[in-house]
């Protein structure tokens, strides 16, 4: 049997995803009509003998999370359990803390996936590659990698590998100087014996803490471990048990709202091949549809509206006559009134956009002239203290008065917008 382990973090994470993560954990944010984590679960259930998926994080098991787990269990007919950390344990401390749960029923291997990655993953092929190495008893972990530009690679974990054997020779997390354009995707296949290595790291950390405590007895011991610093860095080497699996499909981390728009576009494109019935089409009645669009069946959209390409519209949304929506995500129960335009934006839950309003953001796509370019997960502000151009985000329960322009701006929840804004954060 096989298992999947998805790391979903905790409420102290996802700060660059605000204000959207103020109302909902980032992993439940809907992209292409589904919670972000559901895309990962769907990828996992495509694997034969996938018997259980474990979610590990520091969130409270509240109603939204519990409801999502129950819904996905019913939809995909797979057992899903949430394991809540007693404190933040890092990207590796959680799996070591819950190792007995992961190893229960003796899985031959388990997938470990960061919950904020999106992409086109052939996990079956990755598993077969891992098994081919397993037969030789040479590996403990296989890491999925992709190519980035030379400059962008500095923002990721960089891998140097043996081109013939694919054994990882060297790994550095976010290096200060150029190491390699091969970067870590945050998806791994692990053999159960990986816990031998993690246990050694944990005991070494414990011994170090005990020595330091002799001089200062008030030093607390943390079980937090890092998959990047404590596992990958130490497994890499000529005699190590870390191997690289290359993917050529699209991939991104959802660190900010702009990356959610990019992921939305690519998941909608993937629906054409995997499930075309999810996409909306032009009919005798209803709005004009351009390109890939997902619309919930409960949404009320006027027949004169023009929607698309690359738009997702959630439950209970109402869109009035003459509205134009493009490259955007419209969240549950939002209202866009007559003759308004929404471009490169995310409209929050229960938000009302008045008539003749223009809500527009700046596209933040990867450089199309560079095949290996990835999303630029910029910080909100540049070195001069000015807001970096990005998509526009209206938080939940925002009201935008008629006839206004909201350009390249971020609006926090529960605001009344009575004048136009450009390149601002409205607190």
Short mmCIF file of C-alpha atoms in Angstrom, two decimals:
data_model
loop_
_atom_site.label_atom_id
_atom_site.label_comp_id
_atom_site.label_asym_id
_atom_site.label_seq_id
_atom_site.Cartn_x
_atom_site.Cartn_y
_atom_site.Cartn_z
CA UNK A 1 0.00 0.00 0.00
CA UNK A 2 0.94 3.64 -0.42
CA UNK A 3 0.16 6.78 1.55
CA UNK A 4 0.13 10.49 0.83
CA UNK A 5 1.21 13.15 3.33
CA UNK A 6 0.34 16.78 2.61
CA UNK A 7 1.80 19.57 4.74
CA UNK A 8 -0.67 22.43 5.16
CA UNK A 9 1.19 24.63 7.67
CA UNK A 10 -0.65 26.85 10.10
CA UNK A 11 -2.29 30.27 10.54
CA UNK A 12 1.05 31.98 11.10
CA UNK A 13 1.93 31.14 7.48
CA UNK A 14 0.48 32.51 4.26
CA UNK A 15 1.14 36.15 5.15
CA UNK A 16 1.88 37.07 1.52
CA UNK A 17 -1.53 35.65 0.60
CA UNK A 18 -3.35 38.23 2.70
CA UNK A 19 -6.05 39.54 2.74
CA UNK A 20 -7.41 36.30 1.24
CA UNK A 21 -5.93 34.14 4.01
CA UNK A 22 -7.58 36.32 6.68
CA UNK A 23 -10.92 34.63 5.98
CA UNK A 24 -9.82 31.16 4.94
CA UNK A 25 -6.72 28.95 5.30
CA UNK A 26 -4.71 29.25 2.12
CA UNK A 27 -4.95 25.55 1.30
CA UNK A 28 -8.77 25.83 1.15
CA UNK A 29 -8.73 28.78 -1.24
CA UNK A 30 -10.65 27.84 -4.42
CA UNK A 31 -8.62 27.68 -7.62
CA UNK A 32 -10.43 26.60 -10.80
CA UNK A 33 -13.49 25.82 -8.69
CA UNK A 34 -11.77 23.54 -6.17
CA UNK A 35 -9.89 24.08 -2.92
CA UNK A 36 -6.17 24.24 -3.63
CA UNK A 37 -5.53 21.11 -1.59
CA UNK A 38 -8.15 19.15 -3.55
CA UNK A 39 -6.01 19.38 -6.68
CA UNK A 40 -3.21 17.64 -4.75
CA UNK A 41 -5.55 14.99 -3.37
CA UNK A 42 -6.90 14.34 -6.85
CA UNK A 43 -3.32 13.81 -8.07
CA UNK A 44 -2.70 11.38 -5.20
CA UNK A 45 -5.80 9.24 -5.82
CA UNK A 46 -4.68 8.62 -9.39
CA UNK A 47 -1.97 6.39 -7.90
CA UNK A 48 -2.83 2.73 -7.64
CA UNK A 49 -2.88 1.38 -4.05
CA UNK A 50 -3.13 4.87 -2.53
CA UNK A 51 -5.00 3.87 0.64
CA UNK A 52 -4.75 6.89 2.91
CA UNK A 53 -3.92 10.60 2.75
CA UNK A 54 -2.73 12.39 5.88
CA UNK A 55 -2.92 16.16 6.26
CA UNK A 56 -0.47 17.57 8.79
CA UNK A 57 -0.70 21.12 10.08
CA UNK A 58 -1.18 23.50 12.96
CA UNK A 59 -4.70 24.70 12.09
CA UNK A 60 -7.57 23.98 14.46
CA UNK A 61 -9.92 21.33 13.09
CA UNK A 62 -12.75 23.79 12.59
CA UNK A 63 -15.92 23.41 10.56
CA UNK A 64 -14.54 24.55 7.16
CA UNK A 65 -11.57 22.17 7.35
CA UNK A 66 -13.66 19.27 8.67
CA UNK A 67 -16.34 19.83 6.04
CA UNK A 68 -13.74 19.92 3.24
CA UNK A 69 -12.16 16.67 4.43
CA UNK A 70 -15.53 14.90 4.58
CA UNK A 71 -16.49 16.18 1.13
CA UNK A 72 -13.21 15.04 -0.44
CA UNK A 73 -13.40 11.62 1.22
CA UNK A 74 -16.84 11.09 -0.30
CA UNK A 75 -15.87 12.45 -3.69
CA UNK A 76 -12.64 10.47 -4.14
CA UNK A 77 -13.47 7.41 -2.02
CA UNK A 78 -10.21 7.57 -0.09
CA UNK A 79 -9.46 7.82 3.61
CA UNK A 80 -8.27 11.30 4.62
CA UNK A 81 -7.18 12.18 8.16
CA UNK A 82 -6.02 15.44 9.68
CA UNK A 83 -3.16 15.27 12.20
CA UNK A 84 -2.85 18.48 14.20
CA UNK A 85 0.55 19.48 15.51
CA UNK A 86 0.73 20.61 19.16
CA UNK A 87 2.98 23.45 17.99
CA UNK A 88 4.60 24.46 14.72
CA UNK A 89 7.03 21.67 13.86
CA UNK A 90 8.41 22.83 10.54
CA UNK A 91 8.38 21.00 7.22
CA UNK A 92 9.85 17.82 8.71
CA UNK A 93 9.08 17.85 12.44
CA UNK A 94 5.44 17.02 11.80
CA UNK A 95 6.12 13.87 9.81
CA UNK A 96 8.61 12.67 12.43
CA UNK A 97 6.18 13.42 15.26
CA UNK A 98 3.45 11.43 13.47
CA UNK A 99 5.77 8.74 12.09
CA UNK A 100 3.79 5.94 13.74
CA UNK A 101 0.66 7.08 11.92
CA UNK A 102 2.49 7.32 8.61
CA UNK A 103 4.10 3.88 8.98
CA UNK A 104 0.91 2.19 10.19
CA UNK A 105 -0.01 -0.81 8.00
CA UNK A 106 3.56 -0.82 6.60
CA UNK A 107 3.33 1.28 3.42
CA UNK A 108 6.02 0.49 0.88
CA UNK A 109 6.48 4.23 0.32
CA UNK A 110 4.71 7.52 0.94
CA UNK A 111 4.40 10.78 -0.97
CA UNK A 112 5.27 13.97 0.89
CA UNK A 113 3.82 17.13 -0.67
CA UNK A 114 3.99 20.78 0.31
CA UNK A 115 0.40 22.04 0.41
CA UNK A 116 1.09 25.31 -1.43
CA UNK A 117 2.35 23.84 -4.72
CA UNK A 118 0.26 23.58 -7.87
CA UNK A 119 1.03 21.94 -11.16
CA UNK A 120 0.73 19.08 -13.57
CA UNK A 121 2.22 16.12 -11.72
CA UNK A 122 2.65 12.60 -13.06
CA UNK A 123 2.97 10.97 -9.65
CA UNK A 124 2.59 7.45 -11.06
CA UNK A 125 5.64 7.90 -13.26
CA UNK A 126 7.55 9.42 -10.36
CA UNK A 127 6.65 6.42 -8.20
CA UNK A 128 7.87 3.98 -10.85
CA UNK A 129 11.15 5.86 -11.04
CA UNK A 130 11.50 5.68 -7.26
CA UNK A 131 10.76 1.94 -7.30
CA UNK A 132 13.42 1.35 -9.94
CA UNK A 133 15.96 2.82 -7.54
CA UNK A 134 14.40 0.98 -4.60
CA UNK A 135 15.24 -2.32 -6.27
CA UNK A 136 18.90 -1.37 -5.99
CA UNK A 137 18.45 -0.27 -2.34
CA UNK A 138 20.30 2.93 -3.13
CA UNK A 139 17.75 5.61 -2.29
CA UNK A 140 15.77 6.90 0.66
CA UNK A 141 14.00 9.78 -1.05
CA UNK A 142 13.20 10.97 -4.58
CA UNK A 143 12.59 14.69 -5.04
CA UNK A 144 10.67 16.20 -7.95
CA UNK A 145 12.66 18.96 -9.67
CA UNK A 146 12.12 21.43 -12.47
CA UNK A 147 14.12 24.12 -14.22
CA UNK A 148 14.10 27.83 -13.36
CA UNK A 149 16.00 30.80 -14.71
CA UNK A 150 19.42 31.54 -13.28
CA UNK A 151 18.17 34.54 -11.30
CA UNK A 152 14.95 32.92 -10.07
CA UNK A 153 16.78 29.83 -8.82
CA UNK A 154 18.11 31.86 -5.88
CA UNK A 155 14.56 31.89 -4.44
CA UNK A 156 14.27 28.09 -4.28
CA UNK A 157 16.13 25.02 -3.08
CA UNK A 158 18.83 24.35 -5.68
CA UNK A 159 20.05 20.90 -6.66
CA UNK A 160 23.28 19.70 -8.24
CA UNK A 161 22.96 16.16 -9.57
CA UNK A 162 24.93 13.48 -11.33
CA UNK A 163 23.52 13.70 -14.87
CA UNK A 164 23.85 9.94 -15.43
CA UNK A 165 22.59 8.47 -12.17
CA UNK A 166 20.37 11.44 -11.10
CA UNK A 167 21.83 11.13 -7.61
CA UNK A 168 21.73 14.52 -5.89
CA UNK A 169 25.29 15.61 -5.15
CA UNK A 170 24.55 18.91 -3.46
CA UNK A 171 21.51 20.78 -2.14
CA UNK A 172 21.27 24.39 -0.91
CA UNK A 173 18.06 26.09 0.21
CA UNK A 174 17.76 29.61 -1.24
CA UNK A 175 21.49 30.10 -1.89
CA UNK A 176 23.06 33.56 -1.78
CA UNK A 177 25.01 32.82 -4.98
CA UNK A 178 24.17 30.80 -8.07
CA UNK A 179 24.29 27.03 -7.60
CA UNK A 180 22.07 25.49 -10.26
CA UNK A 181 18.94 26.16 -12.31
CA UNK A 182 17.48 22.82 -11.12
CA UNK A 183 15.07 23.56 -8.27
CA UNK A 184 13.07 21.61 -5.72
CA UNK A 185 9.30 21.34 -6.44
CA UNK A 186 8.34 20.39 -2.89
CA UNK A 187 7.09 16.91 -3.86
CA UNK A 188 8.86 13.75 -2.63
CA UNK A 189 8.55 9.99 -2.62
CA UNK A 190 9.99 8.60 0.60
CA UNK A 191 10.97 5.07 1.58
CA UNK A 192 10.03 4.18 5.19
CA UNK A 193 13.70 4.01 6.12
CA UNK A 194 13.90 7.80 5.70
CA UNK A 195 12.83 7.92 9.35
CA UNK A 196 16.15 6.32 10.33
CA UNK A 197 17.90 9.36 8.92
CA UNK A 198 15.41 11.81 10.46
CA UNK A 199 15.75 10.04 13.82
CA UNK A 200 19.51 10.47 13.71
CA UNK A 201 19.09 14.18 12.99
CA UNK A 202 16.55 14.53 15.79
CA UNK A 203 18.76 12.79 18.37
CA UNK A 204 21.74 14.90 17.35
CA UNK A 205 19.67 18.04 17.83
CA UNK A 206 18.48 16.79 21.22
CA UNK A 207 22.05 16.06 22.37
CA UNK A 208 23.17 19.51 21.26
CA UNK A 209 20.31 21.09 23.19
CA UNK A 210 21.21 19.11 26.33
CA UNK A 211 24.82 20.33 26.14
CA UNK A 212 23.68 23.94 25.74
CA UNK A 213 21.21 23.50 28.62
CA UNK A 214 24.08 22.72 30.98
CA UNK A 215 25.19 26.34 30.61
CA UNK A 216 21.68 27.77 30.40
CA UNK A 217 18.92 25.52 31.79
CA UNK A 218 16.19 27.77 30.38
CA UNK A 219 16.87 26.96 26.73
CA UNK A 220 13.69 25.28 25.40
CA UNK A 221 13.91 22.29 23.09
CA UNK A 222 11.91 22.43 19.90
CA UNK A 223 10.95 19.36 17.88
CA UNK A 224 10.78 21.51 14.76
CA UNK A 225 12.78 20.11 11.86
CA UNK A 226 13.26 21.27 8.29
CA UNK A 227 12.94 18.93 5.33
CA UNK A 228 15.29 21.22 3.41
CA UNK A 229 18.00 21.85 6.02
CA UNK A 230 17.83 18.66 8.08
CA UNK A 231 17.03 16.07 5.41
CA UNK A 232 17.85 17.12 1.85
CA UNK A 233 21.10 18.89 2.70
CA UNK A 234 22.40 15.88 4.65
CA UNK A 235 21.12 13.19 2.25
CA UNK A 236 22.76 14.85 -0.74
CA UNK A 237 26.22 13.63 -1.67
CA UNK A 238 28.08 11.00 -3.70
CA UNK A 239 27.03 8.28 -1.26
CA UNK A 240 23.70 9.76 -0.22
CA UNK A 241 20.24 8.38 -0.77
CA UNK A 242 18.64 11.35 -2.53
CA UNK A 243 17.65 11.24 -6.22
CA UNK A 244 16.04 13.74 -8.59
CA UNK A 245 12.98 13.17 -10.75
CA UNK A 246 12.51 15.77 -13.49
CA UNK A 247 9.11 17.10 -14.49
CA UNK A 248 8.44 19.12 -17.64
CA UNK A 249 4.86 20.11 -16.70
CA UNK A 250 3.86 23.50 -15.37
CA UNK A 251 4.53 24.16 -11.69
CA UNK A 252 4.23 27.05 -9.26
CA UNK A 253 4.10 27.85 -5.57
CA UNK A 254 1.03 29.78 -4.45
CA UNK A 255 2.69 32.38 -2.27
CA UNK A 256 0.62 35.41 -3.26
CA UNK A 257 -2.62 36.26 -5.03
CA UNK A 258 -0.94 36.64 -8.42
CA UNK A 259 0.25 33.03 -8.34
CA UNK A 260 -3.35 31.94 -7.65
CA UNK A 261 -4.42 33.61 -10.92
CA UNK A 262 -1.59 31.81 -12.75
CA UNK A 263 -2.55 28.45 -11.21
CA UNK A 264 -6.22 29.09 -12.00
CA UNK A 265 -5.40 29.57 -15.68
CA UNK A 266 -3.34 26.39 -15.90
CA UNK A 267 -5.80 24.19 -14.01
CA UNK A 268 -8.61 25.41 -16.28
CA UNK A 269 -6.45 24.56 -19.28
CA UNK A 270 -5.85 21.08 -17.83
CA UNK A 271 -9.61 20.53 -17.54
CA UNK A 272 -9.80 20.52 -21.34
CA UNK A 273 -8.00 17.19 -21.33
CA UNK A 274 -8.93 15.69 -17.96
CA UNK A 275 -12.57 16.76 -17.55
CA UNK A 276 -13.91 19.10 -20.29
CA UNK A 277 -17.43 18.93 -18.83
CA UNK A 278 -16.24 21.19 -16.01
CA UNK A 279 -15.74 24.05 -18.45
CA UNK A 280 -18.57 26.35 -19.50
CA UNK A 281 -19.56 26.71 -23.14
CA UNK A 282 -21.57 29.17 -25.19
CA UNK A 283 -25.24 28.29 -25.53
CA UNK A 284 -28.48 29.73 -26.85
CA UNK A 285 -28.96 31.58 -23.58
CA UNK A 286 -26.46 32.78 -21.02
CA UNK A 287 -23.34 34.95 -21.15
CA UNK A 288 -20.72 34.93 -23.88
CA UNK A 289 -17.89 32.58 -22.91
CA UNK A 290 -14.35 33.13 -24.20
CA UNK A 291 -11.68 30.49 -23.63
CA UNK A 292 -11.48 28.40 -20.45
CA UNK A 293 -14.09 29.34 -17.85
CA UNK A 294 -15.51 27.52 -14.81
CA UNK A 295 -18.87 28.72 -13.47
CA UNK A 296 -20.70 27.20 -10.51
CA UNK A 297 -24.21 26.11 -11.39
CA UNK A 298 -25.72 28.41 -8.73
CA UNK A 299 -24.16 31.59 -10.17
CA UNK A 300 -26.55 34.08 -11.80
CA UNK A 301 -24.93 35.72 -14.82
CA UNK A 302 -26.75 38.05 -17.20
CA UNK A 303 -26.86 36.93 -20.82
CA UNK A 304 -25.17 40.16 -22.01
CA UNK A 305 -22.09 39.64 -19.83
CA UNK A 306 -18.80 38.50 -21.41
CA UNK A 307 -16.75 36.06 -19.34
CA UNK A 308 -13.25 34.78 -20.01
CA UNK A 309 -10.70 33.66 -20.74
CA UNK A 310 -9.35 32.06 -17.56
CA UNK A 311 -12.11 32.93 -15.11
CA UNK A 312 -13.55 31.00 -12.14
CA UNK A 313 -16.91 32.03 -10.67
CA UNK A 314 -18.02 30.52 -7.35
CA UNK A 315 -21.35 29.74 -5.71
CA UNK A 316 -24.00 32.41 -5.39
CA UNK A 317 -22.19 35.00 -7.52
CA UNK A 318 -24.39 37.53 -9.32
CA UNK A 319 -23.14 39.34 -12.43
CA UNK A 320 -25.22 42.07 -14.05
CA UNK A 321 -25.78 43.22 -17.64
CA UNK A 322 -22.81 44.30 -19.74
CA UNK A 323 -20.18 43.10 -17.26
CA UNK A 324 -16.77 42.01 -18.58
CA UNK A 325 -14.63 39.59 -16.53
CA UNK A 326 -11.23 38.30 -17.65
CA UNK A 327 -8.27 36.51 -15.98
CA UNK A 328 -9.95 36.64 -12.57
CA UNK A 329 -11.39 34.65 -9.67
CA UNK A 330 -14.80 35.69 -8.33
CA UNK A 331 -15.46 34.21 -4.90
CA UNK A 332 -18.67 33.03 -3.23
CA UNK A 333 -21.69 35.39 -3.07
CA UNK A 334 -19.89 38.32 -4.71
CA UNK A 335 -21.96 40.77 -6.77
CA UNK A 336 -20.70 42.63 -9.84
CA UNK A 337 -23.21 45.20 -10.97
CA UNK A 338 -24.07 46.52 -14.43
CA UNK A 339 -21.37 47.44 -16.96
CA UNK A 340 -18.41 46.93 -14.64
CA UNK A 341 -15.06 45.48 -15.74
CA UNK A 342 -12.91 43.05 -13.74
CA UNK A 343 -9.45 42.24 -15.15
CA UNK A 344 -6.56 40.36 -13.49
CA UNK A 345 -8.26 40.51 -10.12
CA UNK A 346 -9.69 38.46 -7.25
CA UNK A 347 -13.07 39.58 -5.91
CA UNK A 348 -13.62 38.42 -2.32
CA UNK A 349 -16.49 36.68 -0.60
CA UNK A 350 -19.72 38.77 -0.27
CA UNK A 351 -18.06 41.75 -1.96
CA UNK A 352 -20.25 44.14 -3.97
CA UNK A 353 -18.82 45.98 -6.99
CA UNK A 354 -21.04 48.88 -8.05
CA UNK A 355 -22.12 49.77 -11.58
CA UNK A 356 -19.62 51.20 -14.08
CA UNK A 357 -16.65 50.26 -11.90
CA UNK A 358 -13.27 49.18 -13.29
CA UNK A 359 -11.29 46.77 -11.13
CA UNK A 360 -7.96 45.97 -12.77
CA UNK A 361 -4.63 44.52 -11.79
CA UNK A 362 -1.27 44.16 -13.52
CA UNK A 363 -0.53 40.73 -15.04
CA UNK A 364 2.27 38.96 -13.17
CA UNK A 365 2.93 36.04 -15.49
CA UNK A 366 6.29 34.32 -15.99
CA UNK A 367 8.43 35.71 -18.79
CA UNK A 368 7.04 34.05 -21.96
CA UNK A 369 10.41 34.41 -23.72
CA UNK A 370 12.10 32.09 -21.22
CA UNK A 371 10.86 28.51 -21.25
CA UNK A 372 12.02 27.82 -17.69
CA UNK A 373 10.73 31.07 -16.16
CA UNK A 374 8.61 30.70 -13.02
CA UNK A 375 6.18 33.00 -11.23
CA UNK A 376 7.85 35.93 -9.51
CA UNK A 377 6.59 35.80 -5.92
CA UNK A 378 7.41 39.41 -5.21
CA UNK A 379 7.04 40.99 -1.81
CA UNK A 380 4.35 43.64 -1.53
CA UNK A 381 6.85 46.51 -1.59
CA UNK A 382 9.99 47.14 -3.62
CA UNK A 383 13.30 48.47 -2.29
CA UNK A 384 12.00 52.04 -2.60
CA UNK A 385 9.03 51.28 -0.35
CA UNK A 386 6.52 51.45 -3.20
CA UNK A 387 3.84 48.85 -3.89
CA UNK A 388 4.94 46.38 -6.56
CA UNK A 389 2.49 46.22 -9.50
CA UNK A 390 0.38 43.10 -9.19
CA UNK A 391 -3.18 41.89 -9.49
CA UNK A 392 -5.93 43.71 -7.62
CA UNK A 393 -7.48 41.95 -4.61
CA UNK A 394 -10.74 42.96 -2.96
CA UNK A 395 -11.08 41.25 0.41
CA UNK A 396 -14.32 39.86 1.80
CA UNK A 397 -17.42 42.04 2.33
CA UNK A 398 -15.98 45.06 0.52
CA UNK A 399 -18.36 47.55 -1.08
CA UNK A 400 -17.14 49.54 -4.08
CA UNK A 401 -19.32 52.54 -4.93
CA UNK A 402 -20.39 53.09 -8.58
CA UNK A 403 -18.18 54.71 -11.19
CA UNK A 404 -14.81 54.15 -9.50
CA UNK A 405 -11.42 52.81 -10.60
CA UNK A 406 -9.47 50.34 -8.45
CA UNK A 407 -6.08 49.77 -10.11
CA UNK A 408 -3.22 47.56 -8.85
CA UNK A 409 -4.50 47.80 -5.31
CA UNK A 410 -5.24 45.60 -2.32
CA UNK A 411 -8.36 46.20 -0.23
CA UNK A 412 -8.69 44.59 3.20
CA UNK A 413 -12.04 43.12 4.30
CA UNK A 414 -15.11 45.12 5.35
CA UNK A 415 -14.19 48.39 3.62
CA UNK A 416 -16.41 50.90 1.86
CA UNK A 417 -14.61 52.28 -1.19
CA UNK A 418 -15.95 55.74 -1.99
CA UNK A 419 -13.15 57.03 -4.23
CA UNK A 420 -10.76 55.65 -6.81
CA UNK A 421 -7.39 54.11 -5.85
CA UNK A 422 -4.22 53.37 -7.79
CA UNK A 423 -1.29 51.35 -6.47
CA UNK A 424 -2.40 51.42 -2.84
CA UNK A 425 -3.21 49.15 0.08
CA UNK A 426 -6.51 50.18 1.65
CA UNK A 427 -6.34 49.29 5.35
#
